[in-house]
């Protein structure tokens, strides 16, 4: 019952994510440098660059997610085709539904294709977020060079994804009268997944601190004491820990897991906490790297804020368009 929200949210998030490798190039008009294009001058993409890894990870993820989302839409698109009162709209939905008639053969093929895509998408979630984490791990900057990142990022992706699905589906469930389709049992199960993955994320935080202490690496220990839990960015780190680890422990109470409004508020805090996690990982390591002459506390410029607000606007626009046009 939640797959439509989850897949649509994934596509819109990937659309926002696809903007950033281009901006991070510094010269977005050279975007084709990231592609494995045939080059007569021998200028191939720099395969050691994490930007290239991101392009392959995001494009693969977008392709499989779009297929999974579209195949799931076929029966509902056919329903819209049959109920459309305008012949041109009926033609659009008819072409999108690929001639679906709801026969037993159609349903058998549909289930086979859907299960196959689900089986393909599941390991893809692990591989894509592992690649994204290796963007950091392959560097030598303190706070990034850690083997805990791949499983830590995968758990964080599932954690934040379920939180975002709850953030979207609870208001839409109420406004559109979908409580018979997205029941309290579904909310309860999503809360359990959030609780489990939140504990894995918390384990990742603790392991990160333990590795910094146990490794004896003075640079990692310095970052720990001067940036993250105890330094310039301690407020961001502590609020992140509260949102992602401490607050979700309330979900141990079964009665609270079935209260939609309460669960919605918790999911918003989790989304804020997961955004702060990325902020802490990226900003703290760069603000205190190997060169003391380059140290500085980060404060966002208006371009940073406008880019971030633009991605929120793009996501919201796509969501409203989806709710208005598709089932």
PDB file of C-alpha atoms in Angstrom, residues 4-312:
ATOM      1  CA  UNK A   4       3.470   4.150  -4.837  1.00  0.00           C
ATOM      2  CA  UNK A   5       4.512   6.870  -2.398  1.00  0.00           C
ATOM      3  CA  UNK A   6       7.917   5.275  -1.885  1.00  0.00           C
ATOM      4  CA  UNK A   7       8.745   4.922  -5.575  1.00  0.00           C
ATOM      5  CA  UNK A   8       7.444   8.381  -6.495  1.00  0.00           C
ATOM      6  CA  UNK A   9       9.430   9.913  -3.645  1.00  0.00           C
ATOM      7  CA  UNK A  10      12.535   8.044  -4.834  1.00  0.00           C
ATOM      8  CA  UNK A  11      12.226   9.411  -8.360  1.00  0.00           C
ATOM      9  CA  UNK A  12      11.730  12.985  -7.185  1.00  0.00           C
ATOM     10  CA  UNK A  13      14.666  12.711  -4.773  1.00  0.00           C
ATOM     11  CA  UNK A  14      16.860  11.304  -7.555  1.00  0.00           C
ATOM     12  CA  UNK A  15      15.848  14.239  -9.767  1.00  0.00           C
ATOM     13  CA  UNK A  16      17.076  16.604  -7.036  1.00  0.00           C
ATOM     14  CA  UNK A  17      20.233  14.542  -6.459  1.00  0.00           C
ATOM     15  CA  UNK A  18      21.089  14.580 -10.151  1.00  0.00           C
ATOM     16  CA  UNK A  19      21.544  18.350 -10.010  1.00  0.00           C
ATOM     17  CA  UNK A  20      24.423  18.223  -7.547  1.00  0.00           C
ATOM     18  CA  UNK A  21      27.172  16.379  -9.479  1.00  0.00           C
ATOM     19  CA  UNK A  22      26.771  19.026 -12.177  1.00  0.00           C
ATOM     20  CA  UNK A  23      27.043  21.888  -9.674  1.00  0.00           C
ATOM     21  CA  UNK A  24      29.968  20.242  -7.869  1.00  0.00           C
ATOM     22  CA  UNK A  25      31.935  20.128 -11.098  1.00  0.00           C
ATOM     23  CA  UNK A  26      32.333  23.880 -10.874  1.00  0.00           C
ATOM     24  CA  UNK A  27      31.776  24.040 -14.650  1.00  0.00           C
ATOM     25  CA  UNK A  28      28.308  22.550 -15.231  1.00  0.00           C
ATOM     26  CA  UNK A  29      28.427  23.409 -18.936  1.00  0.00           C
ATOM     27  CA  UNK A  30      31.054  20.634 -19.197  1.00  0.00           C
ATOM     28  CA  UNK A  31      28.617  18.032 -17.858  1.00  0.00           C
ATOM     29  CA  UNK A  32      29.473  15.619 -20.673  1.00  0.00           C
ATOM     30  CA  UNK A  33      32.920  15.173 -19.101  1.00  0.00           C
ATOM     31  CA  UNK A  34      31.212  12.846 -16.623  1.00  0.00           C
ATOM     32  CA  UNK A  35      29.897  10.513 -19.325  1.00  0.00           C
ATOM     33  CA  UNK A  36      31.834   7.563 -20.853  1.00  0.00           C
ATOM     34  CA  UNK A  37      31.644   9.133 -24.306  1.00  0.00           C
ATOM     35  CA  UNK A  38      33.901   8.046 -27.235  1.00  0.00           C
ATOM     36  CA  UNK A  39      36.734  10.529 -27.428  1.00  0.00           C
ATOM     37  CA  UNK A  40      39.060  10.879 -30.391  1.00  0.00           C
ATOM     38  CA  UNK A  41      41.375  13.025 -28.254  1.00  0.00           C
ATOM     39  CA  UNK A  42      41.770  10.373 -25.555  1.00  0.00           C
ATOM     40  CA  UNK A  43      40.033  12.545 -22.944  1.00  0.00           C
ATOM     41  CA  UNK A  44      37.975   9.958 -21.072  1.00  0.00           C
ATOM     42  CA  UNK A  45      36.199  10.586 -17.765  1.00  0.00           C
ATOM     43  CA  UNK A  46      38.400  10.568 -14.682  1.00  0.00           C
ATOM     44  CA  UNK A  47      37.388   7.207 -13.207  1.00  0.00           C
ATOM     45  CA  UNK A  48      39.074   8.031  -9.899  1.00  0.00           C
ATOM     46  CA  UNK A  49      36.680  10.937  -9.402  1.00  0.00           C
ATOM     47  CA  UNK A  50      33.716  10.310  -7.065  1.00  0.00           C
ATOM     48  CA  UNK A  51      31.663  12.597  -9.316  1.00  0.00           C
ATOM     49  CA  UNK A  52      31.810   9.931 -12.028  1.00  0.00           C
ATOM     50  CA  UNK A  53      30.819   7.259  -9.508  1.00  0.00           C
ATOM     51  CA  UNK A  54      27.839   9.402  -8.516  1.00  0.00           C
ATOM     52  CA  UNK A  55      26.675   9.728 -12.118  1.00  0.00           C
ATOM     53  CA  UNK A  56      26.646   5.958 -12.597  1.00  0.00           C
ATOM     54  CA  UNK A  57      25.054   5.286  -9.195  1.00  0.00           C
ATOM     55  CA  UNK A  58      22.310   7.904  -9.571  1.00  0.00           C
ATOM     56  CA  UNK A  59      21.508   7.053 -13.207  1.00  0.00           C
ATOM     57  CA  UNK A  60      21.290   3.301 -12.478  1.00  0.00           C
ATOM     58  CA  UNK A  61      19.120   3.938  -9.440  1.00  0.00           C
ATOM     59  CA  UNK A  62      16.850   6.292 -11.411  1.00  0.00           C
ATOM     60  CA  UNK A  63      16.423   3.785 -14.274  1.00  0.00           C
ATOM     61  CA  UNK A  64      15.445   0.813 -12.092  1.00  0.00           C
ATOM     62  CA  UNK A  65      13.253   2.957  -9.823  1.00  0.00           C
ATOM     63  CA  UNK A  66      11.417   4.420 -12.829  1.00  0.00           C
ATOM     64  CA  UNK A  67      10.778   0.942 -14.242  1.00  0.00           C
ATOM     65  CA  UNK A  68       9.567  -0.355 -10.877  1.00  0.00           C
ATOM     66  CA  UNK A  69       7.296   2.664 -10.437  1.00  0.00           C
ATOM     67  CA  UNK A  70       5.909   2.534 -13.980  1.00  0.00           C
ATOM     68  CA  UNK A  71       5.159  -1.210 -13.959  1.00  0.00           C
ATOM     69  CA  UNK A  72       3.250  -0.752 -10.709  1.00  0.00           C
ATOM     70  CA  UNK A  73       1.157   1.991 -12.319  1.00  0.00           C
ATOM     71  CA  UNK A  74      -0.060  -0.055 -15.310  1.00  0.00           C
ATOM     72  CA  UNK A  75      -3.340  -1.439 -13.862  1.00  0.00           C
ATOM     73  CA  UNK A  76      -4.280   1.945 -12.408  1.00  0.00           C
ATOM     74  CA  UNK A  77      -3.446   3.776 -15.629  1.00  0.00           C
ATOM     75  CA  UNK A  78      -5.804   1.395 -17.431  1.00  0.00           C
ATOM     76  CA  UNK A  79      -8.526   2.228 -14.892  1.00  0.00           C
ATOM     77  CA  UNK A  80      -8.030   5.939 -15.561  1.00  0.00           C
ATOM     78  CA  UNK A  81      -8.187   5.208 -19.294  1.00  0.00           C
ATOM     79  CA  UNK A  82     -11.533   3.452 -18.913  1.00  0.00           C
ATOM     80  CA  UNK A  83     -13.015   6.188 -16.717  1.00  0.00           C
ATOM     81  CA  UNK A  84     -11.736   9.214 -18.666  1.00  0.00           C
ATOM     82  CA  UNK A  85     -14.524  11.371 -20.096  1.00  0.00           C
ATOM     83  CA  UNK A  86     -12.253  13.297 -22.483  1.00  0.00           C
ATOM     84  CA  UNK A  87     -11.121  11.225 -25.476  1.00  0.00           C
ATOM     85  CA  UNK A  88      -7.702  12.900 -25.652  1.00  0.00           C
ATOM     86  CA  UNK A  89      -7.020  12.179 -21.980  1.00  0.00           C
ATOM     87  CA  UNK A  90      -8.223   8.625 -22.583  1.00  0.00           C
ATOM     88  CA  UNK A  91      -5.740   8.314 -25.447  1.00  0.00           C
ATOM     89  CA  UNK A  92      -2.887   9.517 -23.211  1.00  0.00           C
ATOM     90  CA  UNK A  93      -3.739   7.078 -20.424  1.00  0.00           C
ATOM     91  CA  UNK A  94      -4.366   4.341 -23.008  1.00  0.00           C
ATOM     92  CA  UNK A  95      -0.895   4.723 -24.500  1.00  0.00           C
ATOM     93  CA  UNK A  96       0.678   4.768 -21.035  1.00  0.00           C
ATOM     94  CA  UNK A  97      -1.209   1.640 -19.910  1.00  0.00           C
ATOM     95  CA  UNK A  98       0.318  -0.383 -22.807  1.00  0.00           C
ATOM     96  CA  UNK A  99      -2.958  -2.061 -23.746  1.00  0.00           C
ATOM     97  CA  UNK A 100      -3.679  -3.441 -20.272  1.00  0.00           C
ATOM     98  CA  UNK A 101      -6.984  -5.325 -20.135  1.00  0.00           C
ATOM     99  CA  UNK A 102      -6.767  -7.043 -16.755  1.00  0.00           C
ATOM    100  CA  UNK A 103      -6.794 -10.588 -18.153  1.00  0.00           C
ATOM    101  CA  UNK A 104      -5.332 -13.505 -16.214  1.00  0.00           C
ATOM    102  CA  UNK A 105      -2.363 -13.584 -18.589  1.00  0.00           C
ATOM    103  CA  UNK A 106      -1.729  -9.867 -18.042  1.00  0.00           C
ATOM    104  CA  UNK A 107      -1.802 -10.295 -14.267  1.00  0.00           C
ATOM    105  CA  UNK A 108       0.544 -13.293 -14.409  1.00  0.00           C
ATOM    106  CA  UNK A 109       3.071 -11.361 -16.537  1.00  0.00           C
ATOM    107  CA  UNK A 110       2.640  -8.309 -14.324  1.00  0.00           C
ATOM    108  CA  UNK A 111       3.397 -10.198 -11.110  1.00  0.00           C
ATOM    109  CA  UNK A 112       6.441 -11.892 -12.634  1.00  0.00           C
ATOM    110  CA  UNK A 113       7.862  -8.588 -13.883  1.00  0.00           C
ATOM    111  CA  UNK A 114       7.104  -6.811 -10.606  1.00  0.00           C
ATOM    112  CA  UNK A 115       8.780  -9.461  -8.464  1.00  0.00           C
ATOM    113  CA  UNK A 116      11.780  -9.483 -10.798  1.00  0.00           C
ATOM    114  CA  UNK A 117      12.170  -5.708 -10.567  1.00  0.00           C
ATOM    115  CA  UNK A 118      11.762  -5.814  -6.790  1.00  0.00           C
ATOM    116  CA  UNK A 119      14.474  -8.467  -6.563  1.00  0.00           C
ATOM    117  CA  UNK A 120      16.705  -6.288  -8.751  1.00  0.00           C
ATOM    118  CA  UNK A 121      15.998  -3.106  -6.806  1.00  0.00           C
ATOM    119  CA  UNK A 122      16.749  -4.566  -3.371  1.00  0.00           C
ATOM    120  CA  UNK A 123      20.503  -5.195  -3.874  1.00  0.00           C
ATOM    121  CA  UNK A 124      20.633  -2.004  -5.920  1.00  0.00           C
ATOM    122  CA  UNK A 125      19.726  -0.004  -2.802  1.00  0.00           C
ATOM    123  CA  UNK A 126      22.738  -1.554  -1.064  1.00  0.00           C
ATOM    124  CA  UNK A 127      25.119  -0.994  -3.976  1.00  0.00           C
ATOM    125  CA  UNK A 128      24.040   2.574  -4.765  1.00  0.00           C
ATOM    126  CA  UNK A 129      24.322   3.867  -1.208  1.00  0.00           C
ATOM    127  CA  UNK A 130      27.580   1.989  -0.738  1.00  0.00           C
ATOM    128  CA  UNK A 131      28.975   3.811  -3.793  1.00  0.00           C
ATOM    129  CA  UNK A 132      27.765   7.134  -2.393  1.00  0.00           C
ATOM    130  CA  UNK A 133      29.497   6.373   0.918  1.00  0.00           C
ATOM    131  CA  UNK A 134      32.698   5.397  -0.914  1.00  0.00           C
ATOM    132  CA  UNK A 135      32.775   8.961  -2.277  1.00  0.00           C
ATOM    133  CA  UNK A 136      33.815   9.896   1.248  1.00  0.00           C
ATOM    134  CA  UNK A 137      35.679   6.739   2.249  1.00  0.00           C
ATOM    135  CA  UNK A 138      38.074   6.929  -0.719  1.00  0.00           C
ATOM    136  CA  UNK A 139      39.345  10.279   0.575  1.00  0.00           C
ATOM    137  CA  UNK A 140      41.956  10.692   3.296  1.00  0.00           C
ATOM    138  CA  UNK A 141      40.187  13.543   5.107  1.00  0.00           C
ATOM    139  CA  UNK A 142      39.680  12.820   8.850  1.00  0.00           C
ATOM    140  CA  UNK A 143      36.126  11.748   9.582  1.00  0.00           C
ATOM    141  CA  UNK A 144      35.582  10.360   6.078  1.00  0.00           C
ATOM    142  CA  UNK A 145      38.227   7.656   5.771  1.00  0.00           C
ATOM    143  CA  UNK A 146      36.257   4.896   7.540  1.00  0.00           C
ATOM    144  CA  UNK A 147      35.084   1.435   6.527  1.00  0.00           C
ATOM    145  CA  UNK A 148      31.890   1.787   8.592  1.00  0.00           C
ATOM    146  CA  UNK A 149      30.386   4.146   5.998  1.00  0.00           C
ATOM    147  CA  UNK A 150      28.850   1.670   3.471  1.00  0.00           C
ATOM    148  CA  UNK A 151      26.564  -0.250   5.891  1.00  0.00           C
ATOM    149  CA  UNK A 152      26.010   2.938   7.874  1.00  0.00           C
ATOM    150  CA  UNK A 153      24.794   4.800   4.759  1.00  0.00           C
ATOM    151  CA  UNK A 154      22.572   1.916   3.623  1.00  0.00           C
ATOM    152  CA  UNK A 155      20.836   1.772   7.011  1.00  0.00           C
ATOM    153  CA  UNK A 156      20.538   5.560   7.020  1.00  0.00           C
ATOM    154  CA  UNK A 157      18.993   5.525   3.546  1.00  0.00           C
ATOM    155  CA  UNK A 158      16.294   3.045   4.594  1.00  0.00           C
ATOM    156  CA  UNK A 159      15.749   4.934   7.853  1.00  0.00           C
ATOM    157  CA  UNK A 160      15.281   8.323   6.183  1.00  0.00           C
ATOM    158  CA  UNK A 161      13.273   6.827   3.303  1.00  0.00           C
ATOM    159  CA  UNK A 162      10.648   5.327   5.608  1.00  0.00           C
ATOM    160  CA  UNK A 163      10.530   8.595   7.549  1.00  0.00           C
ATOM    161  CA  UNK A 164       9.919  10.501   4.315  1.00  0.00           C
ATOM    162  CA  UNK A 165       7.221   8.050   3.197  1.00  0.00           C
ATOM    163  CA  UNK A 166       5.424   8.589   6.524  1.00  0.00           C
ATOM    164  CA  UNK A 167       5.834  12.369   6.157  1.00  0.00           C
ATOM    165  CA  UNK A 168       4.148  12.211   2.742  1.00  0.00           C
ATOM    166  CA  UNK A 169       1.548   9.496   3.193  1.00  0.00           C
ATOM    167  CA  UNK A 170       0.030  10.563   6.533  1.00  0.00           C
ATOM    168  CA  UNK A 171      -1.325  13.941   5.241  1.00  0.00           C
ATOM    169  CA  UNK A 172      -2.333  12.470   1.854  1.00  0.00           C
ATOM    170  CA  UNK A 173      -3.969   9.525   3.629  1.00  0.00           C
ATOM    171  CA  UNK A 174      -6.072  11.963   5.630  1.00  0.00           C
ATOM    172  CA  UNK A 175      -6.903  14.436   2.812  1.00  0.00           C
ATOM    173  CA  UNK A 176      -7.844  11.827   0.202  1.00  0.00           C
ATOM    174  CA  UNK A 177      -9.578   9.337   2.491  1.00  0.00           C
ATOM    175  CA  UNK A 178      -7.068   6.515   1.977  1.00  0.00           C
ATOM    176  CA  UNK A 179      -7.323   5.061   5.476  1.00  0.00           C
ATOM    177  CA  UNK A 180      -8.789   1.826   4.097  1.00  0.00           C
ATOM    178  CA  UNK A 181      -5.714   1.388   1.895  1.00  0.00           C
ATOM    179  CA  UNK A 182      -2.980   2.691   4.230  1.00  0.00           C
ATOM    180  CA  UNK A 183      -4.143   1.309   7.550  1.00  0.00           C
ATOM    181  CA  UNK A 184      -2.829   1.692  11.087  1.00  0.00           C
ATOM    182  CA  UNK A 185      -1.165  -1.689  10.601  1.00  0.00           C
ATOM    183  CA  UNK A 186       0.887  -0.278   7.742  1.00  0.00           C
ATOM    184  CA  UNK A 187       1.921   2.696   9.878  1.00  0.00           C
ATOM    185  CA  UNK A 188       2.844   0.306  12.683  1.00  0.00           C
ATOM    186  CA  UNK A 189       5.066  -1.737  10.361  1.00  0.00           C
ATOM    187  CA  UNK A 190       6.764   1.378   8.979  1.00  0.00           C
ATOM    188  CA  UNK A 191       7.420   2.575  12.521  1.00  0.00           C
ATOM    189  CA  UNK A 192       9.029  -0.772  13.359  1.00  0.00           C
ATOM    190  CA  UNK A 193      11.347  -0.485  10.351  1.00  0.00           C
ATOM    191  CA  UNK A 194      12.230   3.065  11.411  1.00  0.00           C
ATOM    192  CA  UNK A 195      12.987   1.868  14.916  1.00  0.00           C
ATOM    193  CA  UNK A 196      15.202  -0.995  13.717  1.00  0.00           C
ATOM    194  CA  UNK A 197      17.163   1.046  11.166  1.00  0.00           C
ATOM    195  CA  UNK A 198      17.446   3.953  13.606  1.00  0.00           C
ATOM    196  CA  UNK A 199      19.191   1.638  16.059  1.00  0.00           C
ATOM    197  CA  UNK A 200      21.585   0.554  13.288  1.00  0.00           C
ATOM    198  CA  UNK A 201      22.317   4.219  12.542  1.00  0.00           C
ATOM    199  CA  UNK A 202      22.908   4.834  16.247  1.00  0.00           C
ATOM    200  CA  UNK A 203      25.303   1.887  16.300  1.00  0.00           C
ATOM    201  CA  UNK A 204      27.121   3.530  13.379  1.00  0.00           C
ATOM    202  CA  UNK A 205      27.483   6.777  15.333  1.00  0.00           C
ATOM    203  CA  UNK A 206      28.888   4.972  18.368  1.00  0.00           C
ATOM    204  CA  UNK A 207      31.215   2.866  16.193  1.00  0.00           C
ATOM    205  CA  UNK A 208      32.506   6.025  14.535  1.00  0.00           C
ATOM    206  CA  UNK A 209      33.432   7.462  17.928  1.00  0.00           C
ATOM    207  CA  UNK A 210      34.954   4.168  19.048  1.00  0.00           C
ATOM    208  CA  UNK A 211      37.084   3.848  15.884  1.00  0.00           C
ATOM    209  CA  UNK A 212      38.395   7.394  16.350  1.00  0.00           C
ATOM    210  CA  UNK A 213      39.483   6.500  19.905  1.00  0.00           C
ATOM    211  CA  UNK A 214      40.681   2.931  19.296  1.00  0.00           C
ATOM    212  CA  UNK A 215      42.644   3.659  16.111  1.00  0.00           C
ATOM    213  CA  UNK A 216      45.019   5.996  17.903  1.00  0.00           C
ATOM    214  CA  UNK A 217      44.914   8.276  14.848  1.00  0.00           C
ATOM    215  CA  UNK A 218      45.587  11.793  16.196  1.00  0.00           C
ATOM    216  CA  UNK A 219      43.748  13.452  13.292  1.00  0.00           C
ATOM    217  CA  UNK A 220      40.577  11.434  13.866  1.00  0.00           C
ATOM    218  CA  UNK A 221      40.752  12.108  17.607  1.00  0.00           C
ATOM    219  CA  UNK A 222      41.295  15.811  17.002  1.00  0.00           C
ATOM    220  CA  UNK A 223      38.212  15.962  14.777  1.00  0.00           C
ATOM    221  CA  UNK A 224      36.222  14.197  17.487  1.00  0.00           C
ATOM    222  CA  UNK A 225      37.269  16.700  20.156  1.00  0.00           C
ATOM    223  CA  UNK A 226      37.246  19.881  18.080  1.00  0.00           C
ATOM    224  CA  UNK A 227      34.391  19.526  15.610  1.00  0.00           C
ATOM    225  CA  UNK A 228      31.726  16.888  16.103  1.00  0.00           C
ATOM    226  CA  UNK A 229      30.394  15.986  19.575  1.00  0.00           C
ATOM    227  CA  UNK A 230      32.527  18.426  21.568  1.00  0.00           C
ATOM    228  CA  UNK A 231      33.685  21.176  19.192  1.00  0.00           C
ATOM    229  CA  UNK A 232      32.370  23.948  16.985  1.00  0.00           C
ATOM    230  CA  UNK A 233      29.544  21.822  15.565  1.00  0.00           C
ATOM    231  CA  UNK A 234      28.558  20.077  18.788  1.00  0.00           C
ATOM    232  CA  UNK A 235      25.001  21.485  18.738  1.00  0.00           C
ATOM    233  CA  UNK A 236      24.380  20.091  15.244  1.00  0.00           C
ATOM    234  CA  UNK A 237      25.854  16.699  16.206  1.00  0.00           C
ATOM    235  CA  UNK A 238      23.872  16.427  19.444  1.00  0.00           C
ATOM    236  CA  UNK A 239      20.577  17.430  17.834  1.00  0.00           C
ATOM    237  CA  UNK A 240      21.285  14.922  15.056  1.00  0.00           C
ATOM    238  CA  UNK A 241      21.851  12.202  17.678  1.00  0.00           C
ATOM    239  CA  UNK A 242      18.643  13.167  19.470  1.00  0.00           C
ATOM    240  CA  UNK A 243      16.529  13.091  16.285  1.00  0.00           C
ATOM    241  CA  UNK A 244      17.967   9.860  14.867  1.00  0.00           C
ATOM    242  CA  UNK A 245      18.686   7.751  17.931  1.00  0.00           C
ATOM    243  CA  UNK A 246      16.972   8.965  21.115  1.00  0.00           C
ATOM    244  CA  UNK A 247      13.584  10.177  19.817  1.00  0.00           C
ATOM    245  CA  UNK A 248      12.777   7.017  17.757  1.00  0.00           C
ATOM    246  CA  UNK A 249      13.032   4.929  20.957  1.00  0.00           C
ATOM    247  CA  UNK A 250       9.512   6.168  21.751  1.00  0.00           C
ATOM    248  CA  UNK A 251       8.376   3.839  18.969  1.00  0.00           C
ATOM    249  CA  UNK A 252       8.848   0.864  21.303  1.00  0.00           C
ATOM    250  CA  UNK A 253       5.355   1.745  22.619  1.00  0.00           C
ATOM    251  CA  UNK A 254       2.789  -0.050  20.362  1.00  0.00           C
ATOM    252  CA  UNK A 255       0.001   2.467  21.016  1.00  0.00           C
ATOM    253  CA  UNK A 256       2.159   5.379  19.855  1.00  0.00           C
ATOM    254  CA  UNK A 257       3.190   3.560  16.668  1.00  0.00           C
ATOM    255  CA  UNK A 258      -0.446   3.513  15.551  1.00  0.00           C
ATOM    256  CA  UNK A 259      -1.102   7.229  16.109  1.00  0.00           C
ATOM    257  CA  UNK A 260      -0.725   8.841  12.708  1.00  0.00           C
ATOM    258  CA  UNK A 261      -0.165  12.430  13.904  1.00  0.00           C
ATOM    259  CA  UNK A 262       2.430  11.381  16.478  1.00  0.00           C
ATOM    260  CA  UNK A 263       4.235   9.219  13.931  1.00  0.00           C
ATOM    261  CA  UNK A 264       4.181  12.092  11.435  1.00  0.00           C
ATOM    262  CA  UNK A 265       5.877  14.432  13.933  1.00  0.00           C
ATOM    263  CA  UNK A 266       8.544  11.817  14.701  1.00  0.00           C
ATOM    264  CA  UNK A 267       9.174  11.305  10.979  1.00  0.00           C
ATOM    265  CA  UNK A 268       9.760  15.053  10.493  1.00  0.00           C
ATOM    266  CA  UNK A 269      12.341  15.047  13.285  1.00  0.00           C
ATOM    267  CA  UNK A 270      14.026  12.039  11.665  1.00  0.00           C
ATOM    268  CA  UNK A 271      14.177  13.875   8.332  1.00  0.00           C
ATOM    269  CA  UNK A 272      15.771  16.868  10.049  1.00  0.00           C
ATOM    270  CA  UNK A 273      18.215  14.556  11.838  1.00  0.00           C
ATOM    271  CA  UNK A 274      19.243  12.790   8.628  1.00  0.00           C
ATOM    272  CA  UNK A 275      19.816  16.133   6.905  1.00  0.00           C
ATOM    273  CA  UNK A 276      21.978  17.167   9.873  1.00  0.00           C
ATOM    274  CA  UNK A 277      23.905  13.894   9.537  1.00  0.00           C
ATOM    275  CA  UNK A 278      24.981  14.840   6.008  1.00  0.00           C
ATOM    276  CA  UNK A 279      25.748  18.353   7.184  1.00  0.00           C
ATOM    277  CA  UNK A 280      27.928  17.063  10.027  1.00  0.00           C
ATOM    278  CA  UNK A 281      29.787  14.566   7.821  1.00  0.00           C
ATOM    279  CA  UNK A 282      30.538  17.025   5.030  1.00  0.00           C
ATOM    280  CA  UNK A 283      31.140  20.270   6.900  1.00  0.00           C
ATOM    281  CA  UNK A 284      33.066  19.182   9.995  1.00  0.00           C
ATOM    282  CA  UNK A 285      35.725  17.231   8.107  1.00  0.00           C
ATOM    283  CA  UNK A 286      36.387  20.026   5.622  1.00  0.00           C
ATOM    284  CA  UNK A 287      36.405  22.742   8.288  1.00  0.00           C
ATOM    285  CA  UNK A 288      39.199  20.959  10.199  1.00  0.00           C
ATOM    286  CA  UNK A 289      41.394  19.218   7.637  1.00  0.00           C
ATOM    287  CA  UNK A 290      45.188  18.658   7.556  1.00  0.00           C
ATOM    288  CA  UNK A 291      46.002  22.324   6.857  1.00  0.00           C
ATOM    289  CA  UNK A 292      45.367  24.630   9.842  1.00  0.00           C
ATOM    290  CA  UNK A 293      45.684  27.629   7.501  1.00  0.00           C
ATOM    291  CA  UNK A 294      42.490  26.459   5.778  1.00  0.00           C
ATOM    292  CA  UNK A 295      40.441  26.025   8.964  1.00  0.00           C
ATOM    293  CA  UNK A 296      37.218  27.998   9.162  1.00  0.00           C
ATOM    294  CA  UNK A 297      33.725  27.586  10.529  1.00  0.00           C
ATOM    295  CA  UNK A 298      31.137  27.168   7.817  1.00  0.00           C
ATOM    296  CA  UNK A 299      28.287  29.599   7.304  1.00  0.00           C
ATOM    297  CA  UNK A 300      26.025  29.180   4.276  1.00  0.00           C
ATOM    298  CA  UNK A 301      25.965  31.797   1.560  1.00  0.00           C
ATOM    299  CA  UNK A 302      22.766  32.923  -0.112  1.00  0.00           C
ATOM    300  CA  UNK A 303      23.618  30.644  -3.056  1.00  0.00           C
ATOM    301  CA  UNK A 304      23.841  27.637  -0.716  1.00  0.00           C
ATOM    302  CA  UNK A 305      20.453  28.474   0.784  1.00  0.00           C
ATOM    303  CA  UNK A 306      18.864  29.149  -2.615  1.00  0.00           C
ATOM    304  CA  UNK A 307      20.167  25.857  -4.048  1.00  0.00           C
ATOM    305  CA  UNK A 308      18.827  23.940  -1.057  1.00  0.00           C
ATOM    306  CA  UNK A 309      15.448  25.685  -1.191  1.00  0.00           C
ATOM    307  CA  UNK A 310      15.354  25.044  -4.940  1.00  0.00           C
ATOM    308  CA  UNK A 311      15.642  21.287  -4.425  1.00  0.00           C
ATOM    309  CA  UNK A 312      12.821  21.426  -1.858  1.00  0.00           C
TER     310      UNK A 312
END
